[in-house]
GROMACS .gro file of N, CA, C and O in nm:
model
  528
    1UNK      N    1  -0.169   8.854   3.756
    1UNK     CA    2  -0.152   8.716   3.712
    1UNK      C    3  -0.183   8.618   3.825
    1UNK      O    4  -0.227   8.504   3.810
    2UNK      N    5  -0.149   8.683   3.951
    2UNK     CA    6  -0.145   8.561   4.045
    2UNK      C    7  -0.297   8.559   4.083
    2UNK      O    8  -0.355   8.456   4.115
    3UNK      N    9  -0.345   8.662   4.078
    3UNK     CA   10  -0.518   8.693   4.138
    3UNK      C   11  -0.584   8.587   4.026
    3UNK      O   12  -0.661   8.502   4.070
    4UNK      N   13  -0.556   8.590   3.892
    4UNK     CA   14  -0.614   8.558   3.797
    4UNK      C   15  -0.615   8.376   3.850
    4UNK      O   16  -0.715   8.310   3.879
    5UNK      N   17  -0.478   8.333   3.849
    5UNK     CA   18  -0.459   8.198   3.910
    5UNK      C   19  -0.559   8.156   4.004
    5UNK      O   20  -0.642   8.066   3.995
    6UNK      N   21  -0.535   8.245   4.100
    6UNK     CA   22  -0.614   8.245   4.252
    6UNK      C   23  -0.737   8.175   4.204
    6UNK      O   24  -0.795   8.071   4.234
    7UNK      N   25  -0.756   8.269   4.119
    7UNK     CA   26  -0.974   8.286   4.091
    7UNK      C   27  -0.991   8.174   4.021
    7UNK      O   28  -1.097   8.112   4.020
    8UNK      N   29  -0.854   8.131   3.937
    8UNK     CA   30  -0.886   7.999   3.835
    8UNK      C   31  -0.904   7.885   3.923
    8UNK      O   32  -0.984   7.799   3.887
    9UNK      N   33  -0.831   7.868   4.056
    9UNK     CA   34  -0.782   7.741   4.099
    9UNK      C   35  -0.949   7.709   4.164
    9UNK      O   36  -1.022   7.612   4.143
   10UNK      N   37  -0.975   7.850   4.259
   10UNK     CA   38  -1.059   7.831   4.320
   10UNK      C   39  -1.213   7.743   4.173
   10UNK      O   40  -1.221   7.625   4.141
   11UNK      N   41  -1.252   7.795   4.152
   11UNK     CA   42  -1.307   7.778   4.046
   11UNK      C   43  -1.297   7.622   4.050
   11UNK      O   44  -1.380   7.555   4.112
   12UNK      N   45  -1.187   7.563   3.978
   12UNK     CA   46  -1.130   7.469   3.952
   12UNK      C   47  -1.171   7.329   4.071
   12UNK      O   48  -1.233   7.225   4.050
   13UNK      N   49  -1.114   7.375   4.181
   13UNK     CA   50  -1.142   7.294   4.315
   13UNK      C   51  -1.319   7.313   4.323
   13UNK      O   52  -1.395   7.216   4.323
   14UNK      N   53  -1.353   7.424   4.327
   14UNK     CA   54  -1.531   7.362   4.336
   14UNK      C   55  -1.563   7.315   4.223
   14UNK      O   56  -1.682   7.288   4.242
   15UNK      N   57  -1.542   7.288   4.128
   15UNK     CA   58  -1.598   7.198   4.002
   15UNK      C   59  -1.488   7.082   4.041
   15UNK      O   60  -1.441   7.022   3.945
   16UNK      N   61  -1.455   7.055   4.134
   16UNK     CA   62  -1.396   6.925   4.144
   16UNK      C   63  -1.446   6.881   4.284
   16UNK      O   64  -1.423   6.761   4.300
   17UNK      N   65  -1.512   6.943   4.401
   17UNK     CA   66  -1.614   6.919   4.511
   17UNK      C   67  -1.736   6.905   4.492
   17UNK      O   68  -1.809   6.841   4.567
   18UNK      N   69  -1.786   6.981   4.355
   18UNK     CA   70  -1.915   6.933   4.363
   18UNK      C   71  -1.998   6.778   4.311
   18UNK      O   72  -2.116   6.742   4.316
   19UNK      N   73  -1.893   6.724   4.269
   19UNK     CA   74  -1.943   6.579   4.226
   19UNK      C   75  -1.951   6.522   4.349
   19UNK      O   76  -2.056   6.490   4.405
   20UNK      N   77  -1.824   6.505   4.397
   20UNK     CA   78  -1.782   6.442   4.580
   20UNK      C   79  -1.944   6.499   4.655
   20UNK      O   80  -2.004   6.421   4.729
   21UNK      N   81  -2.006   6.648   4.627
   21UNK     CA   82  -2.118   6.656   4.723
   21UNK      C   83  -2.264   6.630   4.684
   21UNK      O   84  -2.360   6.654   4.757
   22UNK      N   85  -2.273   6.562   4.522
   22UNK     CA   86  -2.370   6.491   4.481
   22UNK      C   87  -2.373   6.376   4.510
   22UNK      O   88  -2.490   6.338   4.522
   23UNK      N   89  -2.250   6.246   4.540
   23UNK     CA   90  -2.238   6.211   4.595
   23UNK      C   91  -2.303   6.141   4.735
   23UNK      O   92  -2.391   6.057   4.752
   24UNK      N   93  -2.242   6.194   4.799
   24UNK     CA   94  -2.282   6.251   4.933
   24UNK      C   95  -2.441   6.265   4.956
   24UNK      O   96  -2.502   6.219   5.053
   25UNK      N   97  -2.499   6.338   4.844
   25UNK     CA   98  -2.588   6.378   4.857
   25UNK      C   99  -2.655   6.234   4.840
   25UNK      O  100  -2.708   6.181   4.938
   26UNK      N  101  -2.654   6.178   4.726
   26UNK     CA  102  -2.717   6.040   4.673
   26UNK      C  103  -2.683   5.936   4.782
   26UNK      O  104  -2.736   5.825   4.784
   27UNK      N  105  -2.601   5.974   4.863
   27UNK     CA  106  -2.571   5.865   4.939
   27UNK      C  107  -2.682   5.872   5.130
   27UNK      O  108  -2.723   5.794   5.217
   28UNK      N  109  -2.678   6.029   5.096
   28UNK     CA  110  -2.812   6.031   5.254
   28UNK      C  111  -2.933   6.037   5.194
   28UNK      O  112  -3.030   6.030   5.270
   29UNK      N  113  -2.954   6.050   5.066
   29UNK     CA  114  -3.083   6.029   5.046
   29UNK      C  115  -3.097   5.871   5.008
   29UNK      O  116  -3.213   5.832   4.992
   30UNK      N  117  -2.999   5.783   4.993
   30UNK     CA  118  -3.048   5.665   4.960
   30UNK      C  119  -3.033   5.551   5.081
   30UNK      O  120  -3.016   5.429   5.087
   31UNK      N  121  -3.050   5.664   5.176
   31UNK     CA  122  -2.972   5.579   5.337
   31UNK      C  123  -3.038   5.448   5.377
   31UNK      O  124  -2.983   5.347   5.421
   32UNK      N  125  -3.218   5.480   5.343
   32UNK     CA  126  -3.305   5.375   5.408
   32UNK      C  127  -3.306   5.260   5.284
   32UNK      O  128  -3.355   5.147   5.295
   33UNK      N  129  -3.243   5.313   5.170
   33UNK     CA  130  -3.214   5.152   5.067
   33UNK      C  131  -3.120   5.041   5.116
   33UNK      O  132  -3.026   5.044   5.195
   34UNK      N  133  -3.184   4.930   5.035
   34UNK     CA  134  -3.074   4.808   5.131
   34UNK      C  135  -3.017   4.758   4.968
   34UNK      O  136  -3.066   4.761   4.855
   35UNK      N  137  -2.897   4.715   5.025
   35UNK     CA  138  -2.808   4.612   4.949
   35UNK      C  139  -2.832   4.519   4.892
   35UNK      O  140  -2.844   4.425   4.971
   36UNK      N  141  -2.850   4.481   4.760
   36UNK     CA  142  -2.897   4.364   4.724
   36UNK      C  143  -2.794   4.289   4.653
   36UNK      O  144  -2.737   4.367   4.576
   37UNK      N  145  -2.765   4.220   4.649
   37UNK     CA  146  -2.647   4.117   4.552
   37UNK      C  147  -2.720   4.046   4.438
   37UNK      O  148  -2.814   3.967   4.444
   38UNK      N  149  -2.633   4.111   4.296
   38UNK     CA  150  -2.700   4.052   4.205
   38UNK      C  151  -2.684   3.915   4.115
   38UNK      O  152  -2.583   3.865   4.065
   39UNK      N  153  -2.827   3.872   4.113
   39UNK     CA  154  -2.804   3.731   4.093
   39UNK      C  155  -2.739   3.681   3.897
   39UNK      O  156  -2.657   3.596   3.862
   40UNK      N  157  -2.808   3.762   3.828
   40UNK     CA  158  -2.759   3.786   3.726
   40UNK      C  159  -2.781   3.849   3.622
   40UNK      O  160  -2.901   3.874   3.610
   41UNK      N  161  -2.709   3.893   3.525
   41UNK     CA  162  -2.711   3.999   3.452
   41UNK      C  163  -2.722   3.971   3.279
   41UNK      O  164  -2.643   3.920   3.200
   42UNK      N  165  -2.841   4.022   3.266
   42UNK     CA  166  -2.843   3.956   3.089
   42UNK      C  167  -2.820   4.057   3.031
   42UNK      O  168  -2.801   4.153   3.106
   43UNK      N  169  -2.809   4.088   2.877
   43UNK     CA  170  -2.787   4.171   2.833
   43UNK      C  171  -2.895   4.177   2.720
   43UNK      O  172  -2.916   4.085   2.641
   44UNK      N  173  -2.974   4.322   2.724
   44UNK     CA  174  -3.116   4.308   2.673
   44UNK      C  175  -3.092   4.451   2.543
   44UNK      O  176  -3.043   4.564   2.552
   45UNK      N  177  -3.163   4.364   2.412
   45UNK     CA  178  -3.172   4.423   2.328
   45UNK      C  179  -3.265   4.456   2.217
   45UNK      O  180  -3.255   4.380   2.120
   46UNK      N  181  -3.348   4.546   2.206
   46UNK     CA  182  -3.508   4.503   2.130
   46UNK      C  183  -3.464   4.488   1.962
   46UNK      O  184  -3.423   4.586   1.900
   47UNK      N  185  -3.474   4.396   1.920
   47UNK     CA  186  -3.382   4.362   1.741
   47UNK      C  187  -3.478   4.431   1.673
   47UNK      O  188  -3.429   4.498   1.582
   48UNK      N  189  -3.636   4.441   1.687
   48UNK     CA  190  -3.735   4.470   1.597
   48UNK      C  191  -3.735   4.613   1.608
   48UNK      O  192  -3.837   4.656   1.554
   49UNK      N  193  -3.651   4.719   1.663
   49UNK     CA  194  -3.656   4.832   1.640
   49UNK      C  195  -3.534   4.847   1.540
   49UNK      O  196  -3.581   4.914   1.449
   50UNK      N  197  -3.402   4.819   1.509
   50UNK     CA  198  -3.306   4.821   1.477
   50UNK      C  199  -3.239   4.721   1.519
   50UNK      O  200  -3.278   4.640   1.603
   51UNK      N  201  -3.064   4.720   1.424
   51UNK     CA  202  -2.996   4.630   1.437
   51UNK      C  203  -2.913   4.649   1.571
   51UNK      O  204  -2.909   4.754   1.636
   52UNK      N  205  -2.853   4.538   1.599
   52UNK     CA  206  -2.740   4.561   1.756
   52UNK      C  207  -2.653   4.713   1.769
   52UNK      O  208  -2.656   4.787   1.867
   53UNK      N  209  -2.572   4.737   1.634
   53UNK     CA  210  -2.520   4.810   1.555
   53UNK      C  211  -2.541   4.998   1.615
   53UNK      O  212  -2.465   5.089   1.648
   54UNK      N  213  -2.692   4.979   1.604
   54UNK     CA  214  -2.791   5.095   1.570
   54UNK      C  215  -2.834   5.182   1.709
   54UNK      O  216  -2.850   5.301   1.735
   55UNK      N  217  -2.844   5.035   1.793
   55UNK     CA  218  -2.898   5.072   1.921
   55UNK      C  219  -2.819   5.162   1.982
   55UNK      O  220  -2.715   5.116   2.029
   56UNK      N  221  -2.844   5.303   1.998
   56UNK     CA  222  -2.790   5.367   2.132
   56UNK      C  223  -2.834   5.332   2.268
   56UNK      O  224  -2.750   5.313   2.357
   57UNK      N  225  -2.971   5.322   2.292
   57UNK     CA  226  -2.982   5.283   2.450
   57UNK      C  227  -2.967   5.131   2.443
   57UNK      O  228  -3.047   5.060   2.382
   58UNK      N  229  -2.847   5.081   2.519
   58UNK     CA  230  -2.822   4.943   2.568
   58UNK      C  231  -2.878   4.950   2.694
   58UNK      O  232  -2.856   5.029   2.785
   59UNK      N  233  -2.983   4.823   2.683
   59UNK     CA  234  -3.018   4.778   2.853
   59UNK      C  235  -2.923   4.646   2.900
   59UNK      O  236  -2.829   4.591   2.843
   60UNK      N  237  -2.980   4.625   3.009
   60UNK     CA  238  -2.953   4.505   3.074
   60UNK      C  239  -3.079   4.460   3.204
   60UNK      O  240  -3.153   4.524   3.278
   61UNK      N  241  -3.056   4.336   3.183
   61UNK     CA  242  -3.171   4.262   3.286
   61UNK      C  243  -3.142   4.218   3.400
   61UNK      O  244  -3.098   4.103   3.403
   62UNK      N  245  -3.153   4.287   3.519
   62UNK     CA  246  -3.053   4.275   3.641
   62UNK      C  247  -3.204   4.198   3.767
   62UNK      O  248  -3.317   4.237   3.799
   63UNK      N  249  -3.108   4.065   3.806
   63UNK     CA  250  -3.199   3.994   3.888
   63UNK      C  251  -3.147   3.984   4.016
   63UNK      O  252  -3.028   3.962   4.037
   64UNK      N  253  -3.247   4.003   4.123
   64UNK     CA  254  -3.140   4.002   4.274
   64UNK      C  255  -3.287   3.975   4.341
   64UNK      O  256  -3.402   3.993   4.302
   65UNK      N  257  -3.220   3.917   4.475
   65UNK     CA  258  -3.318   3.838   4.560
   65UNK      C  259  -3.291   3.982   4.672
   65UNK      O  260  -3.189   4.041   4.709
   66UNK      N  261  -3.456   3.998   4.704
   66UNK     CA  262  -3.511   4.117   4.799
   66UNK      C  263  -3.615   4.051   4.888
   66UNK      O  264  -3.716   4.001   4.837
   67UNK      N  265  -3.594   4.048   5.015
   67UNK     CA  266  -3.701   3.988   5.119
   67UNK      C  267  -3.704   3.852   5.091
   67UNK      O  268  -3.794   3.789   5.146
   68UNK      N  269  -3.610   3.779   5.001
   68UNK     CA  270  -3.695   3.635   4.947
   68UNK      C  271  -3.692   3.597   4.849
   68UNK      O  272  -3.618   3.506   4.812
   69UNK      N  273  -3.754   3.643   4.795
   69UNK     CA  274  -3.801   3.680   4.658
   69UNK      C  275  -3.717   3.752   4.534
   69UNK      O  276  -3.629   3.836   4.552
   70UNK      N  277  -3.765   3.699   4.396
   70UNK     CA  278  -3.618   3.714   4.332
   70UNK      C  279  -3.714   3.828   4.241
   70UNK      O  280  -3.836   3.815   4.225
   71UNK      N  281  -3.645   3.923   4.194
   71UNK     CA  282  -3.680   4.035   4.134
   71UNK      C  283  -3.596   4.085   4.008
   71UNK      O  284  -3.479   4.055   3.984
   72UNK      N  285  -3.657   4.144   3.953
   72UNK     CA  286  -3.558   4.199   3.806
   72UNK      C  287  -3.586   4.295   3.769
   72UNK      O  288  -3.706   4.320   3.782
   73UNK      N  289  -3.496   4.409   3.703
   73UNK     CA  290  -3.560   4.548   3.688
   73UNK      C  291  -3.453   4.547   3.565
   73UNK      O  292  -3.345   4.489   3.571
   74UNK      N  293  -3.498   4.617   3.459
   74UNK     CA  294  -3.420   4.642   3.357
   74UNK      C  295  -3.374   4.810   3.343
   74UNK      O  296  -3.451   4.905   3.325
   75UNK      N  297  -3.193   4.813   3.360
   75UNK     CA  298  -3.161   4.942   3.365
   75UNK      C  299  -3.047   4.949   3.221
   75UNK      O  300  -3.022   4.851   3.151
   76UNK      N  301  -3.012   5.033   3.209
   76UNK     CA  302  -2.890   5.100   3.116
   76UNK      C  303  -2.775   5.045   3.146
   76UNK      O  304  -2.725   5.024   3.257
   77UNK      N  305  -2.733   5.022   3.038
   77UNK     CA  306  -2.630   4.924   3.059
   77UNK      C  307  -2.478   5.000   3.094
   77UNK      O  308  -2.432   5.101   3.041
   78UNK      N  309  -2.415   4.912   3.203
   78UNK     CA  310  -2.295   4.958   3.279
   78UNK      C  311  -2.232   4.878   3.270
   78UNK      O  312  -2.229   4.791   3.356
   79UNK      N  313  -2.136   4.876   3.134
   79UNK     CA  314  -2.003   4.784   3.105
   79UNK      C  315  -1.929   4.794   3.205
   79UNK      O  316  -1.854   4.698   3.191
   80UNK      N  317  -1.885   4.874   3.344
   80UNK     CA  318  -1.806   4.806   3.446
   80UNK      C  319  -1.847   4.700   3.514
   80UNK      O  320  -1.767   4.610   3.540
   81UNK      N  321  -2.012   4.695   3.563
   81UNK     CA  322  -2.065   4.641   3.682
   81UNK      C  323  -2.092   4.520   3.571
   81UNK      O  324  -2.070   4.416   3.635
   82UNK      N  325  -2.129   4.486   3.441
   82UNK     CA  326  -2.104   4.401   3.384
   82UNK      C  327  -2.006   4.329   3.302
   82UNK      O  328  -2.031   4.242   3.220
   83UNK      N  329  -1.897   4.374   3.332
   83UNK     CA  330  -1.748   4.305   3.338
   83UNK      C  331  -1.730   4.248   3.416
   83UNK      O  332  -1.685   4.135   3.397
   84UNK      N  333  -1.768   4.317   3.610
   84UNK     CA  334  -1.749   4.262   3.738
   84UNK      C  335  -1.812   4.149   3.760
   84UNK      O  336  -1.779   4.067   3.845
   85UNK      N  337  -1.929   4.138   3.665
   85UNK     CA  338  -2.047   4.046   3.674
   85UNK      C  339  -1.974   3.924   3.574
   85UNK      O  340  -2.014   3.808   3.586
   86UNK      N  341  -1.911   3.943   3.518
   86UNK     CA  342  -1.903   3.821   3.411
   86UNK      C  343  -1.750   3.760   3.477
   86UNK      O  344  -1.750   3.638   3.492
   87UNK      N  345  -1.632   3.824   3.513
   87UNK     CA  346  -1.548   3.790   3.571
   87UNK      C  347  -1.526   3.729   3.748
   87UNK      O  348  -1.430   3.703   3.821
   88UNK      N  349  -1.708   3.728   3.760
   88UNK     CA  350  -1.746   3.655   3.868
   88UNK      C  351  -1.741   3.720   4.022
   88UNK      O  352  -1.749   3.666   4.132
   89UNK      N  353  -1.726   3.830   3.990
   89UNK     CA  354  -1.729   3.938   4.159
   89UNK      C  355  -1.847   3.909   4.166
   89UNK      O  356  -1.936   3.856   4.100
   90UNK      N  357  -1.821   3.977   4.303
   90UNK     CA  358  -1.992   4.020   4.387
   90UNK      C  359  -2.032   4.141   4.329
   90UNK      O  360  -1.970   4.246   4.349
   91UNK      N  361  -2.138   4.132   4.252
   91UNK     CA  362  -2.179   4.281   4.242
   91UNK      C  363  -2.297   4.334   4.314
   91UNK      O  364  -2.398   4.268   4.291
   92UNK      N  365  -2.311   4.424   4.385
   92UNK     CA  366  -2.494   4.475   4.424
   92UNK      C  367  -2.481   4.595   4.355
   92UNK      O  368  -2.401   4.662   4.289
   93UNK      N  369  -2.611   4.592   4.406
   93UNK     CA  370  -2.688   4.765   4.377
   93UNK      C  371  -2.789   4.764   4.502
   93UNK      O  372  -2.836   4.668   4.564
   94UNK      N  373  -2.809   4.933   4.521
   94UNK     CA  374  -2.906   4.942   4.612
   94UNK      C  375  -3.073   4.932   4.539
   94UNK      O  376  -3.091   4.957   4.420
   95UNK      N  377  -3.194   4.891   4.639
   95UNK     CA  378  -3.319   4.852   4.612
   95UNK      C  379  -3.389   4.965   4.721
   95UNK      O  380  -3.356   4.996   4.835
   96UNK      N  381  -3.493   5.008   4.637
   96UNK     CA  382  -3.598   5.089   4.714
   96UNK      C  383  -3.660   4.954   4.821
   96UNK      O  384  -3.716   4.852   4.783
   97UNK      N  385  -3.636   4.986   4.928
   97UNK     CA  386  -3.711   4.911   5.033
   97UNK      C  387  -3.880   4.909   5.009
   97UNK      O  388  -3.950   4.814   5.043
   98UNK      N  389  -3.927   5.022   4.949
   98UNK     CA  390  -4.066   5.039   4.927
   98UNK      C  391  -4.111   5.000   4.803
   98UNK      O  392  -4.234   4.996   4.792
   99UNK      N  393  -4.020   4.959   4.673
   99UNK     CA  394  -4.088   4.954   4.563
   99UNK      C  395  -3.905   4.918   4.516
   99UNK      O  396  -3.805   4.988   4.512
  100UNK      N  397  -3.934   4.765   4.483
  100UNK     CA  398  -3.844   4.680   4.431
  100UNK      C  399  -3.733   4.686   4.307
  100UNK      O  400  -3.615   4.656   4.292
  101UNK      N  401  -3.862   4.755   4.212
  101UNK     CA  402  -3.824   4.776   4.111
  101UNK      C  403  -3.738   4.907   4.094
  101UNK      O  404  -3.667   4.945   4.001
  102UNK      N  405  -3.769   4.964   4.218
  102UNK     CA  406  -3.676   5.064   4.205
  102UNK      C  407  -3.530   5.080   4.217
  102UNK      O  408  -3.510   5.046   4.334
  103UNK      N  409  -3.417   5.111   4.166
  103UNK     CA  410  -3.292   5.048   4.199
  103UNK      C  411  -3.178   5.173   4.158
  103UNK      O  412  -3.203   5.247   4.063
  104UNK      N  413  -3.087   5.186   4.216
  104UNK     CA  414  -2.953   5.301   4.196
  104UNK      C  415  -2.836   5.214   4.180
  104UNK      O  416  -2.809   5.144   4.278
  105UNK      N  417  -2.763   5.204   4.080
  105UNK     CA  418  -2.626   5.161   4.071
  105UNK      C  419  -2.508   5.277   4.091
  105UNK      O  420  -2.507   5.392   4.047
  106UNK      N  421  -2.401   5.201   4.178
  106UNK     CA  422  -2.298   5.286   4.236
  106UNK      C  423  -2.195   5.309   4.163
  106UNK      O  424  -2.097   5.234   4.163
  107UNK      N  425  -2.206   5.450   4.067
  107UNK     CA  426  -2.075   5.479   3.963
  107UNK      C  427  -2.002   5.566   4.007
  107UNK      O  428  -2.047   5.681   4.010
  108UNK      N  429  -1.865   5.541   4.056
  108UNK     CA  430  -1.730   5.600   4.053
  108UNK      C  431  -1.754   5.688   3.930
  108UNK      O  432  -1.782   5.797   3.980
  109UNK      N  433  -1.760   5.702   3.789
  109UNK     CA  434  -1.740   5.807   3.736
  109UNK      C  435  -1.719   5.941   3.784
  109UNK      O  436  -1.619   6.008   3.810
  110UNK      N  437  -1.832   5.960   3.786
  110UNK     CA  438  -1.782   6.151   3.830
  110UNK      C  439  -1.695   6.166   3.957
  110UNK      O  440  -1.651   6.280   3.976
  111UNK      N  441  -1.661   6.064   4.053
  111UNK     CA  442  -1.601   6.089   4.159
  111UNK      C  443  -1.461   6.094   4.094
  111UNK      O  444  -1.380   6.157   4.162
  112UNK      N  445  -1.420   6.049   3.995
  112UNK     CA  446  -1.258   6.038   3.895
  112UNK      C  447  -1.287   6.152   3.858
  112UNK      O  448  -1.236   6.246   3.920
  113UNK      N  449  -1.360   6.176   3.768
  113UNK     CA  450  -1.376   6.341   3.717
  113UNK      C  451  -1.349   6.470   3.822
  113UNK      O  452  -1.283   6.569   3.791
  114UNK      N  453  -1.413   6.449   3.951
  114UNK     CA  454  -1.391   6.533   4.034
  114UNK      C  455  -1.246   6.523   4.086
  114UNK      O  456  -1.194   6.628   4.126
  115UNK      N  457  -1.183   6.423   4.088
  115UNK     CA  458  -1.069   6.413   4.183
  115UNK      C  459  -0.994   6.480   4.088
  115UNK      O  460  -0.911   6.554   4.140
  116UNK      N  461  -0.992   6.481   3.923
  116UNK     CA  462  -0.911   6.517   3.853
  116UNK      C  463  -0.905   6.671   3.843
  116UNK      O  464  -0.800   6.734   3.845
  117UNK      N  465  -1.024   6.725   3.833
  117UNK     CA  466  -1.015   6.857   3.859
  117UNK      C  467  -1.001   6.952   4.007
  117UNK      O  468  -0.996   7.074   4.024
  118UNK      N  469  -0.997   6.830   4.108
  118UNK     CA  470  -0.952   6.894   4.278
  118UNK      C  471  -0.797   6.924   4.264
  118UNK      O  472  -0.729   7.003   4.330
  119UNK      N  473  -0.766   6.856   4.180
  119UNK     CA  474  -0.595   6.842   4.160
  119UNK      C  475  -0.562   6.914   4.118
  119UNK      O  476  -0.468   6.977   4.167
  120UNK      N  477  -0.623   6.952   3.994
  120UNK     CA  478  -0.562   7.048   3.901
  120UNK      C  479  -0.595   7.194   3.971
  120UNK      O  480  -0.508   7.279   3.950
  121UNK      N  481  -0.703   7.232   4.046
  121UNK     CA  482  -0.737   7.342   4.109
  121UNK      C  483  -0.592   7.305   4.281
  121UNK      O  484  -0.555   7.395   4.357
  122UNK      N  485  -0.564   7.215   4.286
  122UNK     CA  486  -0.497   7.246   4.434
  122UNK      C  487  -0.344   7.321   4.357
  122UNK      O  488  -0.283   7.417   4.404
  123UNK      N  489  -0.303   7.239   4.216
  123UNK     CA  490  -0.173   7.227   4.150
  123UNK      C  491  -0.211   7.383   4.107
  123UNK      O  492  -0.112   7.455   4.123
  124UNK      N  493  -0.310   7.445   4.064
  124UNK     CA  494  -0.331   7.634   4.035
  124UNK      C  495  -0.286   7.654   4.112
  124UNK      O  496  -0.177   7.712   4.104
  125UNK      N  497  -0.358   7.607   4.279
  125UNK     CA  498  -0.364   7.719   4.380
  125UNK      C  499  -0.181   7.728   4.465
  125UNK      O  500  -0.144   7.825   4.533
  126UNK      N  501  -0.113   7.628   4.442
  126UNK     CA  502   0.012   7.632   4.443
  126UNK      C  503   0.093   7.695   4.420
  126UNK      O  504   0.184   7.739   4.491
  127UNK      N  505   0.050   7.720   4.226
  127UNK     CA  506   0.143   7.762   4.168
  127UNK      C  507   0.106   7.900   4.184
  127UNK      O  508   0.203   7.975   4.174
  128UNK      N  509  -0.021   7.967   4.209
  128UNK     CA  510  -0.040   8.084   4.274
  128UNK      C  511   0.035   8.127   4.347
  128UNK      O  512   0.091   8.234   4.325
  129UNK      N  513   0.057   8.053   4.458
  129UNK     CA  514   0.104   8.089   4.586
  129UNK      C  515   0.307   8.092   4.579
  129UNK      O  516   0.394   8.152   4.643
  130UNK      N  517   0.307   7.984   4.457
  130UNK     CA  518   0.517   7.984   4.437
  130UNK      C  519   0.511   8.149   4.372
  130UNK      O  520   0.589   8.233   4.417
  131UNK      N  521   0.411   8.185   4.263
  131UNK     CA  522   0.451   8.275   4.182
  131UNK      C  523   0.434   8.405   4.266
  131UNK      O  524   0.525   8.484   4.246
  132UNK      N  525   0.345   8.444   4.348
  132UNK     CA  526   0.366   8.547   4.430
  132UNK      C  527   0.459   8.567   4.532
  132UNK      O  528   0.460   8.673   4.595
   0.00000   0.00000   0.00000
C-alpha cells in the first residue's frame, strides 16, 4: 500500500513540475522578446460567419506601441488580460523583437494547475511516509 502511494505521489508531483518547466521553458526561449504595454483592446468578432452566440473562436484586437510605432495583432481572446484591460491595469504582452506581429501572452493557468497537483503529490508522499 505504501509503495503503491509512493509511486502515486511521485507521479503526481511530476505532473505538477512539468507545467512550472514549460514555463521556464517559454520563458528562456522568449528571453530576447521585449515588453510591450498595451494600448488597447477591442473585442473582434466576424458576424457574417455566424451569430455572437455561435462563435467558438473569440478574438481580440490588441494594440501596443513597439520602437514608436503603434502595432496590432489579433489573438484569442483572454477574459483575464481583458478584464485587467477594462478595469484599467497595465497590461503587456511580450513582442517578437524581429517580427511585431508576433506576440506571447503571459497565462498563469497551468502554473495553478501545476501547483494543485505538486500538493496533492507532496500531501501522497506524506501520507506515504505517516502510513509506513
Amino acid at each position: 500500500m505504501t509503495n503503491m502511494l509512493l509511486i502515486l505521489s511521485v507521479c503526481f508531483i511530476g505532473a505538477g513540475l512539468l507545467p512550472f518547466f514549460r514555463w521556464l521553458k517559454c520563458k528562456i526561449r522568449k528571453h530576447h522578446w521585449r515588453v510591450c504595454e498595451i494600448s488597447t483592446i477591442t473585442s473582434v468578432v466576424n458576424t457574417r460567419v455566424s451569430p455572437l452566440d455561435l462563435v467558438q473562436q473569440q478574438s481580440m484586437l490588441v494594440s501596443f506601441r513597439f520602437n514608436g510605432d503603434m502595432h496590432s495583432v489579433v489573438v484569442d481572446l483572454d477574459e483575464p488580460l481583458f478584464n485587467l484591460y477594462k478595469q484599467g491595469q497595465s497590461c503587456t504582452l511580450l513582442v517578437d523583437k524581429d517580427n511585431p506581429s508576433r506576440v506571447y501572452k503571459n497565462a498563469l493557468l497551468w502554473q495553478n494547475f501545476g501547483s494543485i497537483w505538486l500538493f496533492a503529490g507532496l500531501a501522497l508522499l506524506g501520507l506515504s511516509h505517516f502510513i509506513n
